[in-house]
Amino acid sequence: MGKLEEIKKSIFRIRGLYIKELKVLLKDIFAMFIIYALPVFLVLFLGGVFGGNGTGGDDGGGGLASMMGGGLEIPTIGLIDNDNSEGFPNIDLSKIFVNKCMQYEEAEEVEIIESNNQTKLEILLGQGIISAYIIIPEMFEYNLSIHFPTILVVVIDVLELSGFQASQAIIDVIIEDFKEENNFTGVFDYEITRANIPETGRQLFSGVSLFFPMVIFAIASLTGAQLIVSDIPKDRLALTPANKFEIILSKLISLQTLMTSLILILLILSYFLGLQIRGSVFDFFWILFLCALLGIIYGLFMSSIAREPLEALQLFIFVFLFQIIAVLFVQNELILSLLPLANTSLLIVSIALRGQSPLSEYIYYLIQFSECIIFFLAAYIFYKRKKVLL
Amino acid sequence: MSIDIRSLKERRRRIFSLIRKELDTLVKDKVSMVILFIIPICVITLIGIGEFSLMGGLVELYIIDYDDSDESQEFIDTFKYNTTAEVSVKVKEDFNMTAEEFEEQAKEKLPTEEIVAYIILIENFSENLKNNKSTELPIFIDFIDFFSAFSAQASIMDATVHYQIINQQFESDLFYFPVMKPVESLNILQIAAPFLVSIMIFACINLITTQCIVGDKPLKRLLTTPTFRFEVIIGKIISYSILAILQIVLILLFLEFVFGIQYRCLFIELFLMLLLFAVNSVVIGVFFSSISSSRLQSSQLFLFFFIMMLLITQIVRIPAIVNFLPLEQATAAFVDLAYRGKTLLDIWPNLLNLSIITLFFFVINIVYFQYIKKEFV
């Protein structure tokens, strides 16, 4: 009975501390505005409200980059026609290919620089003035006329990723269009169906797995990183019956409450901007909920080991930047599985976007739960060892 | 006395003292120093020694054979044994299913990670090849993960070309095998370096600077001395820029001497461009710090700007905005200088853009801190 009474009192204290923490957080109106503005702007940008390729409608181009949902820039491509061969009566096939390129230039989908000097195009490519060049080879028309394939020379600059994607996409489109118009099906008439791409909100669909966890984790851990180290009245709390476990737990719950409302805003806005997912919205919510929880616990851990608010912020940059770069450039599964951002990103793709069962990725949930427990306990231990200055 | 404190010599002396005070405070913070210089080392090392492949690894394919002919079997064998790509092929016999059942299973599995694509060999596959020298080839590719989709598409093209070469079966067609230039840039660290360096400099310097005013406790007392407010701003900008200089030199030297990244420009040119970018990050950071009333607010402003900048430069790329973002300008300028061998003169549009943004925020900082920010009065 005594123990039960103690638990009741503890819950009562946690409730009081929770309300106090929530009030402290909500009191900083400017900070709250940024917390909520960030996800709203994120979804609006990804949803194409401010332009770009956000509506994701299939413009018929069908290139790889447009499938990614990326807003493509107009690439500049060099073109050399080396073909003087004869094959079809009364037509110049290489000229038709050049005209096809010009049609796309008129439609403002590409800029073409015609030349007869490959060295000049190499220099332009090296200078970044053109992002690719095509050479129509000698025997182009003849080979096609005798039912033989022709190989175009295509050189692409890979130094600028956006130009690389845009030029490859437009070259694919021009070649497909040319083949279709002239009935060059090849031995295999590829009928490629790009499956599982939603009809609406493509950009949102392609950005959701990276940017949703990024925003949720960043806000949660950044705010969490200041909760202990910047909490001036926390030392006075030592005079009350509240213990440090109750204090840290109430901080966690209050920030998680805010993060939950933020996740709901993200999901509702995404739904209105046309995000289509194969999995259940509840699963998607829980994935983001867990990401937020992990973010707060990471933040609390940083806050408990930092001596100054600035130090906590620096720890936050370290953790956040390291994860972003790892997610973008590292492919080692072991390293990625330990990073909350990469883990959440994977769970979103598998469970929310692909519609797989949550059980199919239980190992990643297990890692996240383990990290939650380990870092929370570590945060508590460090916080408990901190000296109280009255 | 008032003439004395307004003299150029006195102002210079005060600014110099402010720089010393700022640097002393910053250097005393050992953790911040370690983090500021350890982050680039860790991140560059992680990418430099890590593995990266644009092609998504093994491609899992189903081939649904409705034809059951020697030709269709040969087609499947080409995928299994005669391609240069890493492909794992499953056919209906592996599951003891009919072609219809197998197609149903493929449809179900396509959204999952089990397969990336499936190909249907239609009933008249061999007949079409014999009589028309051409046949339809329905292919279904899962585009949820675009890297795997890209990989699958390339692998399928590779195998079908091999099939045609082995069987000497050709028809009017147009191929291209893109030649990537420059060849040496296929090294992941080399590809990533322009973006990586820019993002690290911006994130580290900007976030540290966001705390320079809002977290400066003795600033209020300092402003009771004969120090002008704009001198404080100038002192802070210069001291944080000095810190940035050390970070830039460390990053560039580490990339060059540890990971062998070759710069096709003068080291000083690359350094000066990055310094301008770092000063830009500093003035933006000072602005965030000036308009914030708590440490949390200023770091959240950083986060807001950072994520939006990342989103616009990497995914949304709205032309009206993207060209005005410092990260975009610095990345493009890095590529032009370090990899294309251009000079500072050649990249003047990027430098002008960065300078205008820097000047704009510098003026805003001075005006805001001098006339609008009343907290210290």
GROMACS .gro file of N, CA and C in nm, chain B residues 237-319:
model
  249
  627ILE      N    1   3.218   3.936  -3.624
  627ILE     CA    2   3.231   3.879  -3.760
  627ILE      C    3   3.376   3.842  -3.788
  628ILE      N    4   3.468   3.931  -3.752
  628ILE     CA    5   3.610   3.901  -3.781
  628ILE      C    6   3.659   3.782  -3.699
  629SER      N    7   3.622   3.778  -3.571
  629SER     CA    8   3.675   3.668  -3.489
  629SER      C    9   3.620   3.532  -3.534
  630TYR      N   10   3.491   3.528  -3.570
  630TYR     CA   11   3.437   3.400  -3.616
  630TYR      C   12   3.494   3.363  -3.753
  631SER      N   13   3.526   3.467  -3.833
  631SER     CA   14   3.586   3.438  -3.963
  631SER      C   15   3.726   3.381  -3.947
  632ILE      N   16   3.797   3.426  -3.844
  632ILE     CA   17   3.932   3.371  -3.818
  632ILE      C   18   3.921   3.221  -3.785
  633LEU      N   19   3.818   3.190  -3.709
  633LEU     CA   20   3.793   3.049  -3.676
  633LEU      C   21   3.763   2.968  -3.803
  634ALA      N   22   3.684   3.033  -3.891
  634ALA     CA   23   3.649   2.968  -4.017
  634ALA      C   24   3.772   2.943  -4.103
  635ILE      N   25   3.866   3.037  -4.099
  635ILE     CA   26   3.989   3.021  -4.179
  635ILE      C   27   4.059   2.891  -4.139
  636LEU      N   28   4.069   2.870  -4.009
  636LEU     CA   29   4.137   2.748  -3.961
  636LEU      C   30   4.062   2.623  -4.008
  637GLN      N   31   3.929   2.631  -4.002
  637GLN     CA   32   3.850   2.514  -4.043
  637GLN      C   33   3.866   2.486  -4.192
  638ILE      N   34   3.864   2.592  -4.273
  638ILE     CA   35   3.877   2.575  -4.418
  638ILE      C   36   4.013   2.513  -4.453
  639VAL      N   37   4.118   2.568  -4.392
  639VAL     CA   38   4.253   2.516  -4.421
  639VAL      C   39   4.262   2.369  -4.383
  640LEU      N   40   4.208   2.336  -4.266
  640LEU     CA   41   4.210   2.197  -4.220
  640LEU      C   42   4.138   2.105  -4.320
  641ILE      N   43   4.019   2.147  -4.361
  641ILE     CA   44   3.939   2.063  -4.453
  641ILE      C   45   4.012   2.044  -4.586
  642LEU      N   46   4.060   2.154  -4.642
  642LEU     CA   47   4.124   2.144  -4.774
  642LEU      C   48   4.252   2.061  -4.769
  643LEU      N   49   4.330   2.082  -4.664
  643LEU     CA   50   4.455   2.004  -4.653
  643LEU      C   51   4.426   1.857  -4.629
  644PHE      N   52   4.326   1.830  -4.546
  644PHE     CA   53   4.290   1.691  -4.516
  644PHE      C   54   4.242   1.619  -4.643
  645LEU      N   55   4.160   1.689  -4.722
  645LEU     CA   56   4.111   1.629  -4.847
  645LEU      C   57   4.227   1.602  -4.943
  646GLU      N   58   4.318   1.697  -4.950
  646GLU     CA   59   4.427   1.685  -5.047
  646GLU      C   60   4.532   1.582  -5.005
  647PHE      N   61   4.575   1.591  -4.881
  647PHE     CA   62   4.690   1.508  -4.842
  647PHE      C   63   4.651   1.371  -4.786
  648VAL      N   64   4.535   1.359  -4.731
  648VAL     CA   65   4.495   1.227  -4.677
  648VAL      C   66   4.418   1.147  -4.781
  649PHE      N   67   4.329   1.213  -4.855
  649PHE     CA   68   4.247   1.138  -4.951
  649PHE      C   69   4.281   1.167  -5.098
  650GLY      N   70   4.385   1.244  -5.119
  650GLY     CA   71   4.437   1.263  -5.255
  650GLY      C   72   4.346   1.336  -5.350
  651ILE      N   73   4.259   1.422  -5.301
  651ILE     CA   74   4.174   1.500  -5.391
  651ILE      C   75   4.262   1.606  -5.460
  652GLN      N   76   4.257   1.604  -5.591
  652GLN     CA   77   4.341   1.697  -5.668
  652GLN      C   78   4.262   1.825  -5.699
  653TYR      N   79   4.320   1.939  -5.669
  653TYR     CA   80   4.256   2.067  -5.705
  653TYR      C   81   4.322   2.117  -5.833
  654ARG      N   82   4.239   2.156  -5.930
  654ARG     CA   83   4.295   2.206  -6.056
  654ARG      C   84   4.305   2.359  -6.055
  655CYS      N   85   4.310   2.414  -5.937
  655CYS     CA   86   4.324   2.560  -5.928
  655CYS      C   87   4.428   2.589  -5.821
  656LEU      N   88   4.459   2.715  -5.804
  656LEU     CA   89   4.551   2.750  -5.697
  656LEU      C   90   4.480   2.729  -5.563
  657PHE      N   91   4.554   2.680  -5.466
  657PHE     CA   92   4.497   2.656  -5.333
  657PHE      C   93   4.436   2.785  -5.277
  658ILE      N   94   4.507   2.894  -5.300
  658ILE     CA   95   4.464   3.023  -5.244
  658ILE      C   96   4.328   3.065  -5.303
  659GLU      N   97   4.306   3.031  -5.431
  659GLU     CA   98   4.178   3.069  -5.494
  659GLU      C   99   4.061   2.996  -5.428
  660LEU      N  100   4.082   2.866  -5.409
  660LEU     CA  101   3.977   2.786  -5.346
  660LEU      C  102   3.954   2.835  -5.202
  661PHE      N  103   4.065   2.865  -5.136
  661PHE     CA  104   4.057   2.912  -4.998
  661PHE      C  105   3.980   3.045  -4.991
  662LEU      N  106   4.010   3.137  -5.082
  662LEU     CA  107   3.944   3.269  -5.078
  662LEU      C  108   3.795   3.257  -5.106
  663MET      N  109   3.760   3.170  -5.201
  663MET     CA  110   3.618   3.151  -5.231
  663MET      C  111   3.545   3.095  -5.107
  664LEU      N  112   3.607   2.995  -5.044
  664LEU     CA  113   3.543   2.934  -4.925
  664LEU      C  114   3.540   3.033  -4.808
  665LEU      N  115   3.641   3.119  -4.803
  665LEU     CA  116   3.642   3.220  -4.697
  665LEU      C  117   3.525   3.317  -4.713
  666LEU      N  118   3.499   3.355  -4.839
  666LEU     CA  119   3.385   3.443  -4.865
  666LEU      C  120   3.255   3.374  -4.822
  667PHE      N  121   3.246   3.246  -4.855
  667PHE     CA  122   3.128   3.168  -4.816
  667PHE      C  123   3.117   3.159  -4.664
  668ALA      N  124   3.231   3.139  -4.598
  668ALA     CA  125   3.230   3.129  -4.451
  668ALA      C  126   3.188   3.262  -4.388
  669VAL      N  127   3.238   3.372  -4.444
  669VAL     CA  128   3.199   3.504  -4.391
  669VAL      C  129   3.048   3.523  -4.411
  670ASN      N  130   3.000   3.475  -4.526
  670ASN     CA  131   2.856   3.478  -4.553
  670ASN      C  132   2.780   3.401  -4.444
  671SER      N  133   2.832   3.282  -4.409
  671SER     CA  134   2.768   3.201  -4.304
  671SER      C  135   2.773   3.276  -4.170
  672VAL      N  136   2.883   3.345  -4.146
  672VAL     CA  137   2.898   3.418  -4.020
  672VAL      C  138   2.796   3.531  -4.013
  673VAL      N  139   2.785   3.612  -4.120
  673VAL     CA  140   2.692   3.727  -4.112
  673VAL      C  141   2.546   3.680  -4.099
  674ILE      N  142   2.515   3.568  -4.165
  674ILE     CA  143   2.379   3.516  -4.151
  674ILE      C  144   2.358   3.468  -4.007
  675GLY      N  145   2.460   3.402  -3.953
  675GLY     CA  146   2.452   3.356  -3.813
  675GLY      C  147   2.437   3.472  -3.716
  676VAL      N  148   2.512   3.579  -3.739
  676VAL     CA  149   2.503   3.698  -3.652
  676VAL      C  150   2.361   3.757  -3.661
  677PHE      N  151   2.306   3.755  -3.782
  677PHE     CA  152   2.170   3.806  -3.800
  677PHE      C  153   2.070   3.724  -3.717
  678PHE      N  154   2.082   3.592  -3.727
  678PHE     CA  155   1.991   3.505  -3.650
  678PHE      C  156   2.007   3.533  -3.499
  679SER      N  157   2.132   3.554  -3.459
  679SER     CA  158   2.158   3.577  -3.318
  679SER      C  159   2.102   3.712  -3.273
  680SER      N  160   2.110   3.812  -3.363
  680SER     CA  161   2.060   3.946  -3.328
  680SER      C  162   1.909   3.948  -3.308
  681ILE      N  163   1.840   3.878  -3.395
  681ILE     CA  164   1.693   3.886  -3.389
  681ILE      C  165   1.631   3.789  -3.287
  682SER      N  166   1.714   3.703  -3.229
  682SER     CA  167   1.660   3.606  -3.133
  682SER      C  168   1.670   3.658  -2.991
  683SER      N  169   1.576   3.610  -2.908
  683SER     CA  170   1.586   3.649  -2.769
  683SER      C  171   1.625   3.532  -2.678
  684SER      N  172   1.644   3.414  -2.737
  684SER     CA  173   1.698   3.303  -2.657
  684SER      C  174   1.785   3.215  -2.747
  685ARG      N  175   1.870   3.139  -2.681
  685ARG     CA  176   1.960   3.049  -2.754
  685ARG      C  177   1.882   2.951  -2.840
  686LEU      N  178   1.771   2.902  -2.784
  686LEU     CA  179   1.690   2.804  -2.855
  686LEU      C  180   1.634   2.864  -2.983
  687GLN      N  181   1.585   2.988  -2.974
  687GLN     CA  182   1.529   3.055  -3.092
  687GLN      C  183   1.633   3.066  -3.202
  688SER      N  184   1.752   3.110  -3.166
  688SER     CA  185   1.852   3.132  -3.271
  688SER      C  186   1.895   3.000  -3.333
  689SER      N  187   1.906   2.894  -3.252
  689SER     CA  188   1.945   2.767  -3.312
  689SER      C  189   1.832   2.709  -3.397
  690GLN      N  190   1.709   2.740  -3.359
  690GLN     CA  191   1.597   2.694  -3.442
  690GLN      C  192   1.592   2.770  -3.574
  691LEU      N  193   1.628   2.899  -3.569
  691LEU     CA  194   1.636   2.974  -3.695
  691LEU      C  195   1.740   2.913  -3.788
  692PHE      N  196   1.853   2.874  -3.726
  692PHE     CA  197   1.957   2.807  -3.805
  692PHE      C  198   1.899   2.681  -3.870
  693LEU      N  199   1.831   2.603  -3.788
  693LEU     CA  200   1.777   2.475  -3.836
  693LEU      C  201   1.679   2.498  -3.950
  694PHE      N  202   1.595   2.597  -3.934
  694PHE     CA  203   1.494   2.630  -4.036
  694PHE      C  204   1.564   2.665  -4.167
  695PHE      N  205   1.660   2.755  -4.160
  695PHE     CA  206   1.731   2.800  -4.280
  695PHE      C  207   1.809   2.685  -4.342
  696PHE      N  208   1.874   2.607  -4.258
  696PHE     CA  209   1.959   2.497  -4.306
  696PHE      C  210   1.876   2.392  -4.380
  697ILE      N  211   1.766   2.349  -4.318
  697ILE     CA  212   1.686   2.243  -4.381
  697ILE      C  213   1.620   2.295  -4.509
  698MET      N  214   1.571   2.419  -4.506
  698MET     CA  215   1.508   2.474  -4.626
  698MET      C  216   1.610   2.485  -4.740
  699MET      N  217   1.731   2.527  -4.703
  699MET     CA  218   1.835   2.541  -4.804
  699MET      C  219   1.871   2.404  -4.863
  700LEU      N  220   1.879   2.306  -4.777
  700LEU     CA  221   1.909   2.169  -4.820
  700LEU      C  222   1.798   2.117  -4.913
  701LEU      N  223   1.675   2.142  -4.873
  701LEU     CA  224   1.559   2.096  -4.950
  701LEU      C  225   1.557   2.160  -5.088
  702ILE      N  226   1.579   2.291  -5.092
  702ILE     CA  227   1.570   2.361  -5.220
  702ILE      C  228   1.689   2.328  -5.311
  703THR      N  229   1.808   2.314  -5.253
  703THR     CA  230   1.923   2.284  -5.340
  703THR      C  231   1.924   2.138  -5.384
  704GLN      N  232   1.870   2.049  -5.302
  704GLN     CA  233   1.880   1.907  -5.336
  704GLN      C  234   1.757   1.850  -5.405
  705ILE      N  235   1.639   1.899  -5.375
  705ILE     CA  236   1.520   1.835  -5.432
  705ILE      C  237   1.432   1.933  -5.510
  706VAL      N  238   1.387   2.036  -5.445
  706VAL     CA  239   1.283   2.119  -5.508
  706VAL      C  240   1.340   2.207  -5.620
  707ARG      N  241   1.455   2.266  -5.600
  707ARG     CA  242   1.527   2.346  -5.698
  707ARG      C  243   1.437   2.447  -5.771
  708ILE      N  244   1.373   2.532  -5.694
  708ILE     CA  245   1.292   2.638  -5.754
  708ILE      C  246   1.389   2.741  -5.814
  709PRO      N  247   1.387   2.761  -5.947
  709PRO     CA  248   1.488   2.847  -6.009
  709PRO      C  249   1.495   2.987  -5.950
   0.00000   0.00000   0.00000
